[in-house]
mmCIF file with all atom_site columns, C-alpha atoms in Angstrom:
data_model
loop_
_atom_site.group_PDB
_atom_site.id
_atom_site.type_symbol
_atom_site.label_atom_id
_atom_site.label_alt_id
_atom_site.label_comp_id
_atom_site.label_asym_id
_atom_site.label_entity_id
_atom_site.label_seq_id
_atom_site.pdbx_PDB_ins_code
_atom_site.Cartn_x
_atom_site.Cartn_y
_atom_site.Cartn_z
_atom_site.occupancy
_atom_site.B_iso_or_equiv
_atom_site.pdbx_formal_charge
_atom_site.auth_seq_id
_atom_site.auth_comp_id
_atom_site.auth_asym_id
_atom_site.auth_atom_id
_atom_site.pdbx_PDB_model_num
ATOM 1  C CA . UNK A 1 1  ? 3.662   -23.000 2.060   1.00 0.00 ? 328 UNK A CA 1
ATOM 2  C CA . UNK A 1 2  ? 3.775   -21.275 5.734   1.00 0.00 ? 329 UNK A CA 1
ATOM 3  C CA . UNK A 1 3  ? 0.358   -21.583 7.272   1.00 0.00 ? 330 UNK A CA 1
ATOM 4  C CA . UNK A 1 4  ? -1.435  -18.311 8.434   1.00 0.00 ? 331 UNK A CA 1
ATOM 5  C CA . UNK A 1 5  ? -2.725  -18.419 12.062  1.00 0.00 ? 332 UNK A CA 1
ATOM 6  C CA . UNK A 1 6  ? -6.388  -19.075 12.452  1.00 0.00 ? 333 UNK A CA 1
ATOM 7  C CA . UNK A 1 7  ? -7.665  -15.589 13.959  1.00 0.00 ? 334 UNK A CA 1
ATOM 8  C CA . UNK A 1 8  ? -5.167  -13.739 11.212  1.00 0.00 ? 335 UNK A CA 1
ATOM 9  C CA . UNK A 1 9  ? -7.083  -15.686 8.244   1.00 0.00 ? 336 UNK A CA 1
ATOM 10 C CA . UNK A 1 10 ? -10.810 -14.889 9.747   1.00 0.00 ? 337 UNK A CA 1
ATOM 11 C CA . UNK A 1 11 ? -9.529  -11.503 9.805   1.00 0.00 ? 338 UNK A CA 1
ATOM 12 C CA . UNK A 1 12 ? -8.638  -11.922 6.102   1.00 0.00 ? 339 UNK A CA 1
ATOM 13 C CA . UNK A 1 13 ? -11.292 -13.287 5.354   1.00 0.00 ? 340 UNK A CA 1
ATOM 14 C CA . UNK A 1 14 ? -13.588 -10.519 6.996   1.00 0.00 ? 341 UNK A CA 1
ATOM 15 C CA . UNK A 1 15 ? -11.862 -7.834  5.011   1.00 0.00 ? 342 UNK A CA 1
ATOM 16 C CA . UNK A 1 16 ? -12.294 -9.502  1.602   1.00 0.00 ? 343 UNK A CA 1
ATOM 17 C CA . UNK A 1 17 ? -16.150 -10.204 1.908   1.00 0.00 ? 344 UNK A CA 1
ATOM 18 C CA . UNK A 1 18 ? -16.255 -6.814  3.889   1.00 0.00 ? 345 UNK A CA 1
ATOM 19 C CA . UNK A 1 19 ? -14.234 -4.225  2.100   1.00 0.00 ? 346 UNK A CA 1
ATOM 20 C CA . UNK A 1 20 ? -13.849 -6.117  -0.666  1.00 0.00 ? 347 UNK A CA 1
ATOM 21 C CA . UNK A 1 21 ? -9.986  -6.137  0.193   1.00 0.00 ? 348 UNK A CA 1
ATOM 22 C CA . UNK A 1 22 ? -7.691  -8.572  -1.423  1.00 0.00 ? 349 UNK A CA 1
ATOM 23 C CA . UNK A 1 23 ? -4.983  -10.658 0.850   1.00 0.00 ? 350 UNK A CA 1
ATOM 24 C CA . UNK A 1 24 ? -1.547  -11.455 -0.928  1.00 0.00 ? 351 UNK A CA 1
ATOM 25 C CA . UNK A 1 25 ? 1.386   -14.098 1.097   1.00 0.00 ? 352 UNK A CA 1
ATOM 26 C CA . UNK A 1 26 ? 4.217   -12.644 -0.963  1.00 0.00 ? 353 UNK A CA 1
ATOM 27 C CA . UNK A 1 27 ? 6.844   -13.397 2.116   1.00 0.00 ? 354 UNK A CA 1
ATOM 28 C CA . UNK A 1 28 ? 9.900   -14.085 0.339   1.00 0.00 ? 355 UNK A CA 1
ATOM 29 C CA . UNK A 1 29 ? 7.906   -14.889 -3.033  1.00 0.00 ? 356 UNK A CA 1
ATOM 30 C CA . UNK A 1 30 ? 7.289   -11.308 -4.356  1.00 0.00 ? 357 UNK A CA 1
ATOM 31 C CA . UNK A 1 31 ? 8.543   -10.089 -7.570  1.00 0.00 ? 358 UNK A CA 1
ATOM 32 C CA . UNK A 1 32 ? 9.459   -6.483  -7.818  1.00 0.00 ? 359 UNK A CA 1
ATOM 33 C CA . UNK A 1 33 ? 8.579   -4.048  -10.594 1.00 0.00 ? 360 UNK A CA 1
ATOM 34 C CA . UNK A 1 34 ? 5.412   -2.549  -12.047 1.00 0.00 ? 361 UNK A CA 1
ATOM 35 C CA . UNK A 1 35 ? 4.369   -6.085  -13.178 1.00 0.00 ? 362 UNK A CA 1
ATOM 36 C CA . UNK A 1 36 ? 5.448   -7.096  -10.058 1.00 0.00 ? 363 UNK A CA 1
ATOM 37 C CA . UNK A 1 37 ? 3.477   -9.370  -7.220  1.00 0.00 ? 364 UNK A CA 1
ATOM 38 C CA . UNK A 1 38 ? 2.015   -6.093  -5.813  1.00 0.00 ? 365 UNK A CA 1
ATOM 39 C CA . UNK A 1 39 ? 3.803   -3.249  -8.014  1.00 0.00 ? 366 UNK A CA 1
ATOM 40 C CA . UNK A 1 40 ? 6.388   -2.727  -5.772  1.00 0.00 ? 367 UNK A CA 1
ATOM 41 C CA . UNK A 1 41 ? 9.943   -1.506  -6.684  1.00 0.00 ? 368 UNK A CA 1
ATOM 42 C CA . UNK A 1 42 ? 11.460  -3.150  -3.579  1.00 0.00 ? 369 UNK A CA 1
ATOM 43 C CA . UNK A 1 43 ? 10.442  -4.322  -0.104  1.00 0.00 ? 370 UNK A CA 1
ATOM 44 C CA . UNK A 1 44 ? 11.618  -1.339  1.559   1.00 0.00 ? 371 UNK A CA 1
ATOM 45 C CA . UNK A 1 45 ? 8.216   0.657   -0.315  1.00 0.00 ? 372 UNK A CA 1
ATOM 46 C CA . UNK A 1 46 ? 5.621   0.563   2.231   1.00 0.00 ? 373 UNK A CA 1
ATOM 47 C CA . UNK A 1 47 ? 2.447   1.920   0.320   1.00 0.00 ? 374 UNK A CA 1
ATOM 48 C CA . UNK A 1 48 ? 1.447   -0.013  -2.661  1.00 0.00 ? 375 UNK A CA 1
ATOM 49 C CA . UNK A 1 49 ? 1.238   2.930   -4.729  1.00 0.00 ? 376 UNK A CA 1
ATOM 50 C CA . UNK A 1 50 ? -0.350  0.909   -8.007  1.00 0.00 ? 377 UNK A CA 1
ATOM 51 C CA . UNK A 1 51 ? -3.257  0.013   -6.179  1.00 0.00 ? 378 UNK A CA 1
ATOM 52 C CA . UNK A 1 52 ? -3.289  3.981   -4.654  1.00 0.00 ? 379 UNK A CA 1
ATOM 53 C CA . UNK A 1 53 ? -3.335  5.215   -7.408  1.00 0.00 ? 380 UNK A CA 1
ATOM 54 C CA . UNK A 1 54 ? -6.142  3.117   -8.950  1.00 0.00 ? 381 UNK A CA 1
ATOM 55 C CA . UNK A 1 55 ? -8.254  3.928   -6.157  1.00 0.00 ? 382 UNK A CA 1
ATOM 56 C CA . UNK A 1 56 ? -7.604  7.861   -6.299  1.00 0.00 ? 383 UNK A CA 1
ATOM 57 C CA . UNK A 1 57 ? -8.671  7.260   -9.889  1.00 0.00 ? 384 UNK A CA 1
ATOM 58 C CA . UNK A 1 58 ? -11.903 5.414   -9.354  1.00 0.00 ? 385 UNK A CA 1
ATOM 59 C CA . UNK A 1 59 ? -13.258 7.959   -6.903  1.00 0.00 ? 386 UNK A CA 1
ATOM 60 C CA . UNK A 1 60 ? -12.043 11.093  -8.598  1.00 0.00 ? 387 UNK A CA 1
ATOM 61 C CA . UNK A 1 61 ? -12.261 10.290  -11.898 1.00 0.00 ? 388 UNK A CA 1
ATOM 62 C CA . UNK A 1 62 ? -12.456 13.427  -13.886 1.00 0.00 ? 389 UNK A CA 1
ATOM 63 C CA . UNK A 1 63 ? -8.944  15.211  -12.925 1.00 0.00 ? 390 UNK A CA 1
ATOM 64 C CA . UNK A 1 64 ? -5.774  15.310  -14.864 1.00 0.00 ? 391 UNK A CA 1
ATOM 65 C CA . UNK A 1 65 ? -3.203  12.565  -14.474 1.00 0.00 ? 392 UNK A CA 1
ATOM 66 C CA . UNK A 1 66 ? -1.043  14.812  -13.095 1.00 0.00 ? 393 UNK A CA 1
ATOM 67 C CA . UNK A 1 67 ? -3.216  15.717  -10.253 1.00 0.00 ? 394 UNK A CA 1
ATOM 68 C CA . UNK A 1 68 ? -3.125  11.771  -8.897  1.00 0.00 ? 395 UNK A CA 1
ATOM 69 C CA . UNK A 1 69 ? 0.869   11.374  -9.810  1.00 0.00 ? 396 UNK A CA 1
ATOM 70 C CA . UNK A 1 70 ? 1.453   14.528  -7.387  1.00 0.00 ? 397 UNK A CA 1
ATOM 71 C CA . UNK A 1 71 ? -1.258  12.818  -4.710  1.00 0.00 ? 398 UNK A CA 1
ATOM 72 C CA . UNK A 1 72 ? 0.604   9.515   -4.484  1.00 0.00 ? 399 UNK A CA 1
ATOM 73 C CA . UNK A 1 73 ? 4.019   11.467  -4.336  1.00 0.00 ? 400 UNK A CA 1
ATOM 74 C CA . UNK A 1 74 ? 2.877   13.827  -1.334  1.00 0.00 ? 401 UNK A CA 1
ATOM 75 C CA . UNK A 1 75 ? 1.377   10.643  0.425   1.00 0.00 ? 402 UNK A CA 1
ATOM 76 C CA . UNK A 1 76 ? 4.358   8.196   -0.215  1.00 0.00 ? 403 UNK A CA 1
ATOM 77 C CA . UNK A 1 77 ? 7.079   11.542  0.682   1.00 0.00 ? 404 UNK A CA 1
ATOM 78 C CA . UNK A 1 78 ? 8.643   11.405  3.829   1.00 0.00 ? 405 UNK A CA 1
ATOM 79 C CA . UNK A 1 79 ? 10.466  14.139  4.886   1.00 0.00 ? 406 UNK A CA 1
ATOM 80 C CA . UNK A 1 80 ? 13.044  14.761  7.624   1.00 0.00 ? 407 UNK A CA 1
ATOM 81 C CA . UNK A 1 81 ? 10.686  17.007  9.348   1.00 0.00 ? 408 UNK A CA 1
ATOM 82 C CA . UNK A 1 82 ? 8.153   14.618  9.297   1.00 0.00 ? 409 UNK A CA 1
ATOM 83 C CA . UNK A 1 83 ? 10.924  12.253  10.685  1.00 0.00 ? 410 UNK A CA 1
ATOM 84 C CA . UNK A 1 84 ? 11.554  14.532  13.526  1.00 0.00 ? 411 UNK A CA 1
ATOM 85 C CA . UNK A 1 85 ? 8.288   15.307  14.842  1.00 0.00 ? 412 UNK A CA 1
ATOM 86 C CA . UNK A 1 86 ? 7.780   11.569  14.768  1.00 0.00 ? 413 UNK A CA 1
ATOM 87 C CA . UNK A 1 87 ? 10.373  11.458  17.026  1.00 0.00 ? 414 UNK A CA 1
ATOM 88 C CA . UNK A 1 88 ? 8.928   14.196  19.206  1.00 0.00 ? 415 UNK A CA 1
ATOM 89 C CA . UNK A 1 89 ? 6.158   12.394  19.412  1.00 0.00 ? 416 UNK A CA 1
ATOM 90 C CA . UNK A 1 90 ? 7.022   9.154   19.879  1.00 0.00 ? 417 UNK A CA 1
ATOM 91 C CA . UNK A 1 91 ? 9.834   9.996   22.187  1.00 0.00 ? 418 UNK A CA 1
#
């Protein structure tokens, strides 16, 4: 197992006892699917939309389902405007 540099695993650790943030080494261990390592579909998904979704959940609990499947779709959409003003902005 590849060891994690010291200042990288006190800043793990800070967020776990913290934020109460959990810290996964899935670097070419991860398993992809909804029972997956981390609920990913593949590695080119950048949000972790299980866990996302869980937390929209916990702190808004009383609205439909459908309300929190639109949510994570709207935060995990990227458009090619988006793309361009990126691009504006960064360039």
């Amino acid at each position: 197992m590849r060891r994690i540099p010291m200042h990288m695993a006190d800043w793990i650790k800070k967020l776990e006892k913290e934020l109460g943030c959990k810290s996964v080494y899935a670097y070419n261990a991860e398993t992809f699917g909804p029972e997956g390592t981390l609920g990913r579909e593949s590695d080119r998904e950048v949000v972790l939309t299980r866990y996302l979704y869980l937390k929209l959940v916990e702190l808004n609990p009383d609205l439909p389902q459908e309300t929190y499947q639109e949510t994570v779709r709207r935060i995990t959409e990227t458009s090619i405007h988006d793309l361009r003003n990126q691009c504006k902005i960064s360039g």
